[in-house]
């Protein structure tokens, strides 16, 4: 399949990122699936996309590490061509606890994985997309969380705060590059069925909480992917600094 649209999806090997990769590939994008360590999961997504005739490459890179991010973007330049869309999606969560039980290692690893990574990837994307620097424009979609508004008390205030930083990054960067051909928008998912909740120590968390969701169900990764795609596409051409909450009413 030939294509002139190129997307990098960080954390594209599993969960919301994998569903987003499938959707962008179906829409004709050449897709870079970035992952940190689970190469089996990433390979499976690549296989699924290529079996359907899509173009997809997996690239291992820890997005919280500056040289990894630079390698990720230069590899995409070389293998796929000019970047059109960045989906900042990679993120982690740590086991549920109260703030008084959090140490600096936990807080710092949360922040570099969930915040530094989005800053570094956005920097590399802006350098390539900005018409001020000779680029052709593009879009960035950040995956934040409903936690940025709830604060996640008694579970993970550190995670929720990292997502608050992503909301602020979205607002600030969207204005900084608004007249450079780059739109920056954000989705804030609520409780979505992915493996992330197991990392928080409660694999069945969505089912436990689904009755407090006004729609009485958790979300599917594909439902988040659809909103990400809309924000990345020309259909949302006048939207920048915008947020879509995907929380079933929570
Ligand atoms: P997931 O299933 O746990 O997948 C996370 C992905 O991120 C994996 O592919 C992982 O790579 C990758 N990753 C983590 N740290 C990375 C790093 N430093 N560099 C590169 N890749 C890294 O998570 P998910 O539930 O799909 O979450 C995706 C995004 O949605 C996250 O930002 C999360 O905070 C947000 N979100 C999720 C929910 C939810 O209910 N699931 C709700 C709100 C927001 P490996 O596969 O190599 O480990």
mmCIF file of C-alpha atoms and ligand atoms in Angstrom:
data_model
loop_
_atom_site.group_PDB
_atom_site.id
_atom_site.type_symbol
_atom_site.label_atom_id
_atom_site.label_comp_id
_atom_site.label_asym_id
_atom_site.label_seq_id
_atom_site.Cartn_x
_atom_site.Cartn_y
_atom_site.Cartn_z
ATOM 1 C CA UNK A 1 0.000 0.000 0.000
ATOM 2 C CA UNK A 2 1.438 3.419 -0.887
ATOM 3 C CA UNK A 3 0.673 6.306 1.417
ATOM 4 C CA UNK A 4 1.760 9.876 2.051
ATOM 5 C CA UNK A 5 0.414 10.004 5.597
ATOM 6 C CA UNK A 6 2.695 8.924 8.424
ATOM 7 C CA UNK A 7 1.805 8.472 12.099
ATOM 8 C CA UNK A 8 3.879 7.615 15.165
ATOM 9 C CA UNK A 9 1.882 6.045 17.980
ATOM 10 C CA UNK A 10 3.860 5.803 21.206
ATOM 11 C CA UNK A 11 2.932 2.736 23.227
ATOM 12 C CA UNK A 12 1.238 1.312 20.137
ATOM 13 C CA UNK A 13 1.843 -2.336 20.997
ATOM 14 C CA UNK A 14 -0.995 -2.753 23.468
ATOM 15 C CA UNK A 15 -4.331 -1.379 24.646
ATOM 16 C CA UNK A 16 -5.498 1.999 23.332
ATOM 17 C CA UNK A 17 -2.324 2.449 21.250
ATOM 18 C CA UNK A 18 -2.820 -0.870 19.456
ATOM 19 C CA UNK A 19 -6.457 -0.056 18.612
ATOM 20 C CA UNK A 20 -5.331 3.362 17.359
ATOM 21 C CA UNK A 21 -2.650 1.771 15.169
ATOM 22 C CA UNK A 22 -5.232 -0.561 13.600
ATOM 23 C CA UNK A 23 -7.565 2.351 12.860
ATOM 24 C CA UNK A 24 -4.928 4.643 11.336
ATOM 25 C CA UNK A 25 -3.651 1.766 9.174
ATOM 26 C CA UNK A 26 -7.208 1.097 7.973
ATOM 27 C CA UNK A 27 -7.465 4.799 7.033
ATOM 28 C CA UNK A 28 -4.356 4.512 4.847
ATOM 29 C CA UNK A 29 -1.609 5.770 7.154
ATOM 30 C CA UNK A 30 1.880 4.316 7.270
ATOM 31 C CA UNK A 31 2.077 3.487 10.973
ATOM 32 C CA UNK A 32 5.021 3.398 13.350
ATOM 33 C CA UNK A 33 4.210 1.372 16.428
ATOM 34 C CA UNK A 34 6.530 2.365 19.229
ATOM 35 C CA UNK A 35 6.848 0.135 22.280
ATOM 36 C CA UNK A 36 9.159 -0.038 25.288
ATOM 37 C CA UNK A 37 9.775 -3.722 26.012
ATOM 38 C CA UNK A 38 6.900 -5.985 24.938
ATOM 39 C CA UNK A 39 8.077 -6.874 21.431
ATOM 40 C CA UNK A 40 5.694 -9.857 21.192
ATOM 41 C CA UNK A 41 2.651 -7.613 21.595
ATOM 42 C CA UNK A 42 3.976 -5.070 19.087
ATOM 43 C CA UNK A 43 4.824 -7.816 16.574
ATOM 44 C CA UNK A 44 1.278 -9.150 16.859
ATOM 45 C CA UNK A 45 -0.223 -5.736 16.015
ATOM 46 C CA UNK A 46 2.166 -5.339 13.079
ATOM 47 C CA UNK A 47 1.172 -8.793 11.813
ATOM 48 C CA UNK A 48 -2.521 -7.976 12.072
ATOM 49 C CA UNK A 49 -2.082 -4.713 10.137
ATOM 50 C CA UNK A 50 0.159 -6.108 7.414
ATOM 51 C CA UNK A 51 -2.176 -9.098 6.936
ATOM 52 C CA UNK A 52 -4.869 -6.558 6.002
ATOM 53 C CA UNK A 53 -2.533 -4.840 3.505
ATOM 54 C CA UNK A 54 -1.448 -1.990 5.780
ATOM 55 C CA UNK A 55 2.038 -0.551 6.197
ATOM 56 C CA UNK A 56 3.394 -0.742 9.729
ATOM 57 C CA UNK A 57 6.795 -0.826 11.412
ATOM 58 C CA UNK A 58 7.558 -1.556 15.059
ATOM 59 C CA UNK A 59 10.262 0.539 16.727
ATOM 60 C CA UNK A 60 11.488 -0.128 20.237
ATOM 61 C CA UNK A 61 12.274 3.056 22.144
ATOM 62 C CA UNK A 62 11.843 4.185 25.729
ATOM 63 C CA UNK A 63 10.141 7.538 25.179
ATOM 64 C CA UNK A 64 11.361 8.866 28.517
ATOM 65 C CA UNK A 65 14.970 8.578 27.254
ATOM 66 C CA UNK A 66 16.075 11.449 25.029
ATOM 67 C CA UNK A 67 18.414 9.503 22.729
ATOM 68 C CA UNK A 68 15.769 6.798 22.233
ATOM 69 C CA UNK A 69 13.236 9.426 21.150
ATOM 70 C CA UNK A 70 15.684 10.999 18.692
ATOM 71 C CA UNK A 71 16.410 7.524 17.264
ATOM 72 C CA UNK A 72 12.679 6.785 17.009
ATOM 73 C CA UNK A 73 11.979 9.905 14.954
ATOM 74 C CA UNK A 74 15.051 9.665 12.709
ATOM 75 C CA UNK A 75 14.210 6.023 11.963
ATOM 76 C CA UNK A 76 10.695 7.042 10.953
ATOM 77 C CA UNK A 77 12.107 9.852 8.740
ATOM 78 C CA UNK A 78 14.204 7.266 6.972
ATOM 79 C CA UNK A 79 11.787 4.348 6.762
ATOM 80 C CA UNK A 80 8.347 5.977 6.401
ATOM 81 C CA UNK A 81 8.903 9.595 5.337
ATOM 82 C CA UNK A 82 7.561 12.952 6.547
ATOM 83 C CA UNK A 83 5.627 12.743 9.796
ATOM 84 C CA UNK A 84 1.979 13.899 9.638
ATOM 85 C CA UNK A 85 0.620 12.826 13.042
ATOM 86 C CA UNK A 86 2.041 12.088 16.489
ATOM 87 C CA UNK A 87 -0.124 10.256 19.001
ATOM 88 C CA UNK A 88 1.423 10.638 22.458
ATOM 89 C CA UNK A 89 -0.098 7.606 24.166
ATOM 90 C CA UNK A 90 2.601 5.664 26.052
ATOM 91 C CA UNK A 91 2.019 5.678 29.766
ATOM 92 C CA UNK A 92 2.397 3.728 32.979
ATOM 93 C CA UNK A 93 0.627 3.329 36.278
ATOM 94 C CA UNK A 94 1.924 2.007 39.599
ATOM 95 C CA UNK A 95 0.122 -0.034 42.276
ATOM 96 C CA UNK A 96 -2.668 1.783 44.068
ATOM 97 C CA UNK A 97 -1.669 3.546 47.293
ATOM 98 C CA UNK A 98 -2.156 6.737 49.271
ATOM 99 C CA UNK A 99 0.214 9.684 48.859
ATOM 100 C CA UNK A 100 1.893 9.096 52.218
ATOM 101 C CA UNK A 101 3.175 5.744 50.908
ATOM 102 C CA UNK A 102 4.776 7.143 47.720
ATOM 103 C CA UNK A 103 8.561 7.471 47.527
ATOM 104 C CA UNK A 104 10.607 9.671 45.203
ATOM 105 C CA UNK A 105 11.561 6.761 42.911
ATOM 106 C CA UNK A 106 7.930 5.972 42.233
ATOM 107 C CA UNK A 107 6.930 9.608 41.689
ATOM 108 C CA UNK A 108 9.896 10.373 39.448
ATOM 109 C CA UNK A 109 9.498 7.263 37.289
ATOM 110 C CA UNK A 110 5.814 8.070 36.855
ATOM 111 C CA UNK A 111 6.609 11.617 35.784
ATOM 112 C CA UNK A 112 9.362 10.805 33.309
ATOM 113 C CA UNK A 113 7.345 7.995 31.694
ATOM 114 C CA UNK A 114 4.092 9.964 31.483
ATOM 115 C CA UNK A 115 5.257 13.565 31.098
ATOM 116 C CA UNK A 116 8.899 13.841 29.938
ATOM 117 C CA UNK A 117 8.104 11.342 27.165
ATOM 118 C CA UNK A 118 5.253 13.508 25.784
ATOM 119 C CA UNK A 119 7.472 16.618 25.880
ATOM 120 C CA UNK A 120 10.375 14.923 24.071
ATOM 121 C CA UNK A 121 8.166 13.370 21.379
ATOM 122 C CA UNK A 122 6.285 16.640 20.880
ATOM 123 C CA UNK A 123 9.590 18.466 20.481
ATOM 124 C CA UNK A 124 10.753 16.106 17.739
ATOM 125 C CA UNK A 125 7.344 16.300 16.016
ATOM 126 C CA UNK A 126 7.238 20.116 16.072
ATOM 127 C CA UNK A 127 10.765 20.295 14.625
ATOM 128 C CA UNK A 128 9.574 18.241 11.664
ATOM 129 C CA UNK A 129 6.036 19.593 11.175
ATOM 130 C CA UNK A 130 6.373 23.344 11.742
ATOM 131 C CA UNK A 131 5.998 25.387 8.567
ATOM 132 C CA UNK A 132 8.256 27.949 10.286
ATOM 133 C CA UNK A 133 11.022 25.330 10.008
ATOM 134 C CA UNK A 134 10.161 24.235 6.444
ATOM 135 C CA UNK A 135 7.758 21.445 7.440
ATOM 136 C CA UNK A 136 4.298 20.766 6.029
ATOM 137 C CA UNK A 137 2.285 21.032 9.235
ATOM 138 C CA UNK A 138 0.674 18.193 11.135
ATOM 139 C CA UNK A 139 -1.281 17.228 14.221
ATOM 140 C CA UNK A 140 -0.431 15.993 17.695
ATOM 141 C CA UNK A 141 -2.960 14.133 19.822
ATOM 142 C CA UNK A 142 -2.187 13.632 23.502
ATOM 143 C CA UNK A 143 -3.773 10.831 25.511
ATOM 144 C CA UNK A 144 -4.448 12.240 28.967
ATOM 145 C CA UNK A 145 -7.031 10.796 31.373
ATOM 146 C CA UNK A 146 -10.208 11.624 33.231
ATOM 147 C CA UNK A 147 -7.907 11.230 36.239
ATOM 148 C CA UNK A 148 -6.541 14.721 35.534
ATOM 149 C CA UNK A 149 -9.879 16.038 36.757
ATOM 150 C CA UNK A 150 -10.771 13.444 39.435
ATOM 151 C CA UNK A 151 -7.260 13.418 40.997
ATOM 152 C CA UNK A 152 -7.563 9.651 41.700
ATOM 153 C CA UNK A 153 -7.536 9.890 45.524
ATOM 154 C CA UNK A 154 -6.548 6.702 47.401
ATOM 155 C CA UNK A 155 -5.363 5.088 44.147
ATOM 156 C CA UNK A 156 -2.733 7.112 42.294
ATOM 157 C CA UNK A 157 -2.561 10.866 42.733
ATOM 158 C CA UNK A 158 0.877 10.733 41.079
ATOM 159 C CA UNK A 159 -0.622 9.278 37.891
ATOM 160 C CA UNK A 160 -3.519 11.753 37.942
ATOM 161 C CA UNK A 161 -1.076 14.647 38.372
ATOM 162 C CA UNK A 162 1.014 13.444 35.441
ATOM 163 C CA UNK A 163 -2.134 13.653 33.316
ATOM 164 C CA UNK A 164 -2.835 17.156 34.640
ATOM 165 C CA UNK A 165 0.565 18.084 33.217
ATOM 166 C CA UNK A 166 -0.486 16.656 29.845
ATOM 167 C CA UNK A 167 -3.617 18.824 29.822
ATOM 168 C CA UNK A 168 -1.411 21.879 30.427
ATOM 169 C CA UNK A 169 1.091 20.771 27.774
ATOM 170 C CA UNK A 170 -1.778 20.464 25.306
ATOM 171 C CA UNK A 171 -3.041 23.968 26.044
ATOM 172 C CA UNK A 172 0.338 25.672 25.969
ATOM 173 C CA UNK A 173 1.785 23.916 22.958
ATOM 174 C CA UNK A 174 -1.427 24.276 20.948
ATOM 175 C CA UNK A 175 -1.142 28.057 21.213
ATOM 176 C CA UNK A 176 2.647 28.099 20.741
ATOM 177 C CA UNK A 177 2.399 26.396 17.331
ATOM 178 C CA UNK A 178 -1.116 27.447 16.261
ATOM 179 C CA UNK A 179 0.143 29.596 13.376
ATOM 180 C CA UNK A 180 2.785 27.080 12.304
ATOM 181 C CA UNK A 181 0.395 24.549 10.730
ATOM 182 C CA UNK A 182 0.292 22.288 13.792
ATOM 183 C CA UNK A 183 -2.834 21.454 15.785
ATOM 184 C CA UNK A 184 -2.467 19.969 19.267
ATOM 185 C CA UNK A 185 -5.459 18.283 20.906
ATOM 186 C CA UNK A 186 -6.191 15.815 23.651
ATOM 187 C CA UNK A 187 -8.440 12.912 24.633
ATOM 188 C CA UNK A 188 -9.258 12.128 28.252
ATOM 189 C CA UNK A 189 -10.430 8.503 28.521
ATOM 190 C CA UNK A 190 -12.202 7.223 31.601
ATOM 191 C CA UNK A 191 -12.271 3.541 32.534
ATOM 192 C CA UNK A 192 -11.144 1.571 29.485
ATOM 193 C CA UNK A 193 -10.667 -2.203 29.255
ATOM 194 C CA UNK A 194 -6.883 -2.618 28.850
ATOM 195 C CA UNK A 195 -4.060 -4.403 30.641
ATOM 196 C CA UNK A 196 -3.006 -1.163 32.375
ATOM 197 C CA UNK A 197 -5.245 -1.808 35.389
ATOM 198 C CA UNK A 198 -3.288 -4.978 36.196
ATOM 199 C CA UNK A 199 -0.182 -2.784 36.583
ATOM 200 C CA UNK A 200 -2.167 -0.750 39.121
ATOM 201 C CA UNK A 201 -2.699 -3.988 41.073
ATOM 202 C CA UNK A 202 -6.349 -4.494 40.119
ATOM 203 C CA UNK A 203 -6.887 -6.240 36.748
ATOM 204 C CA UNK A 204 -10.682 -6.203 37.192
ATOM 205 C CA UNK A 205 -10.886 -2.516 38.188
ATOM 206 C CA UNK A 206 -13.166 -1.486 35.316
ATOM 207 C CA UNK A 207 -15.768 -4.106 36.215
ATOM 208 C CA UNK A 208 -15.619 -3.151 39.897
ATOM 209 C CA UNK A 209 -16.344 0.496 39.082
ATOM 210 C CA UNK A 210 -18.603 0.220 36.070
ATOM 211 C CA UNK A 211 -21.815 0.753 38.045
ATOM 212 C CA UNK A 212 -20.709 4.256 39.033
ATOM 213 C CA UNK A 213 -20.328 5.178 35.358
ATOM 214 C CA UNK A 214 -23.585 6.794 34.151
ATOM 215 C CA UNK A 215 -23.511 4.598 31.018
ATOM 216 C CA UNK A 216 -22.975 1.552 33.303
ATOM 217 C CA UNK A 217 -20.067 0.139 31.308
ATOM 218 C CA UNK A 218 -16.366 0.569 30.691
ATOM 219 C CA UNK A 219 -15.028 1.793 27.362
ATOM 220 C CA UNK A 220 -13.339 -0.146 24.562
ATOM 221 C CA UNK A 221 -9.909 0.906 23.250
ATOM 222 C CA UNK A 222 -11.476 1.322 19.794
ATOM 223 C CA UNK A 223 -13.870 3.978 21.143
ATOM 224 C CA UNK A 224 -10.856 6.030 22.238
ATOM 225 C CA UNK A 225 -9.073 5.380 18.938
ATOM 226 C CA UNK A 226 -12.014 6.857 16.991
ATOM 227 C CA UNK A 227 -11.753 10.156 18.903
ATOM 228 C CA UNK A 228 -7.975 10.243 18.452
ATOM 229 C CA UNK A 229 -8.402 9.704 14.724
ATOM 230 C CA UNK A 230 -11.023 12.459 14.451
ATOM 231 C CA UNK A 231 -8.731 14.939 16.215
ATOM 232 C CA UNK A 232 -5.853 13.957 13.930
ATOM 233 C CA UNK A 233 -7.932 14.208 10.767
ATOM 234 C CA UNK A 234 -9.013 17.172 8.650
ATOM 235 C CA UNK A 235 -12.555 16.677 9.982
ATOM 236 C CA UNK A 236 -11.431 18.591 13.088
ATOM 237 C CA UNK A 237 -9.574 21.256 11.099
ATOM 238 C CA UNK A 238 -10.536 24.212 13.350
ATOM 239 C CA UNK A 239 -9.896 22.389 16.634
ATOM 240 C CA UNK A 240 -6.724 23.067 18.563
ATOM 241 C CA UNK A 241 -6.187 23.058 22.316
ATOM 242 C CA UNK A 242 -9.389 20.992 22.494
ATOM 243 C CA UNK A 243 -10.250 18.110 24.814
ATOM 244 C CA UNK A 244 -12.598 15.185 24.260
ATOM 245 C CA UNK A 245 -13.700 13.388 27.442
ATOM 246 C CA UNK A 246 -14.479 9.712 26.804
ATOM 247 C CA UNK A 247 -15.792 8.648 30.169
ATOM 248 C CA UNK A 248 -19.317 7.329 29.684
ATOM 249 C CA UNK A 249 -20.585 10.380 31.555
ATOM 250 C CA UNK A 250 -18.369 10.041 34.634
HETATM 251 P P1 LIG B 1 -1.371 -0.339 28.319
HETATM 252 O O1 LIG B 1 -2.320 -1.319 27.753
HETATM 253 O O2 LIG B 1 -0.707 -0.634 29.630
HETATM 254 O O3 LIG B 1 -0.258 -0.002 27.228
HETATM 255 C C1 LIG B 1 0.726 0.939 27.510
HETATM 256 C C2 LIG B 1 1.673 1.043 26.339
HETATM 257 O O4 LIG B 1 2.614 2.083 26.633
HETATM 258 C C3 LIG B 1 2.481 -0.219 26.099
HETATM 259 O O5 LIG B 1 2.554 -0.438 24.700
HETATM 260 C C4 LIG B 1 3.864 0.112 26.675
HETATM 261 O O6 LIG B 1 4.941 -0.550 26.009
HETATM 262 C C5 LIG B 1 3.925 1.602 26.375
HETATM 263 N N1 LIG B 1 4.885 2.334 27.201
HETATM 264 C C6 LIG B 1 4.863 2.577 28.529
HETATM 265 N N2 LIG B 1 5.910 3.348 28.889
HETATM 266 C C7 LIG B 1 6.609 3.585 27.755
HETATM 267 C C8 LIG B 1 7.788 4.300 27.462
HETATM 268 N N3 LIG B 1 8.488 4.940 28.419
HETATM 269 N N4 LIG B 1 8.222 4.344 26.181
HETATM 270 C C9 LIG B 1 7.542 3.710 25.207
HETATM 271 N N5 LIG B 1 6.411 3.009 25.414
HETATM 272 C C10 LIG B 1 5.963 2.935 26.685
HETATM 273 O O7 LIG B 1 -2.072 1.091 28.543
HETATM 274 P P2 LIG B 1 -3.430 1.720 27.972
HETATM 275 O O8 LIG B 1 -4.490 1.466 28.971
HETATM 276 O O9 LIG B 1 -3.634 1.359 26.547
HETATM 277 O O10 LIG B 1 -3.058 3.268 28.105
HETATM 278 C C11 LIG B 1 -2.645 4.041 27.004
HETATM 279 C C12 LIG B 1 -2.759 5.503 27.425
HETATM 280 O O11 LIG B 1 -4.103 5.781 27.819
HETATM 281 C C13 LIG B 1 -1.891 5.851 28.634
HETATM 282 O O12 LIG B 1 -1.344 7.137 28.467
HETATM 283 C C14 LIG B 1 -2.891 5.856 29.791
HETATM 284 O O13 LIG B 1 -2.491 6.665 30.846
HETATM 285 C C15 LIG B 1 -4.126 6.381 29.092
HETATM 286 N N6 LIG B 1 -5.387 6.032 29.774
HETATM 287 C C16 LIG B 1 -5.782 4.751 29.957
HETATM 288 C C17 LIG B 1 -6.985 4.481 30.596
HETATM 289 C C18 LIG B 1 -7.482 3.096 30.846
HETATM 290 O O14 LIG B 1 -8.513 2.948 31.562
HETATM 291 N N7 LIG B 1 -6.863 2.074 30.296
HETATM 292 C C19 LIG B 1 -7.775 5.553 31.058
HETATM 293 C C20 LIG B 1 -7.329 6.846 30.854
HETATM 294 C C21 LIG B 1 -6.147 7.089 30.198
HETATM 295 P P3 LIG B 1 5.226 -2.140 26.230
HETATM 296 O O15 LIG B 1 4.064 -2.831 25.558
HETATM 297 O O16 LIG B 1 6.519 -2.379 25.573
HETATM 298 O O17 LIG B 1 5.223 -2.333 27.720
#
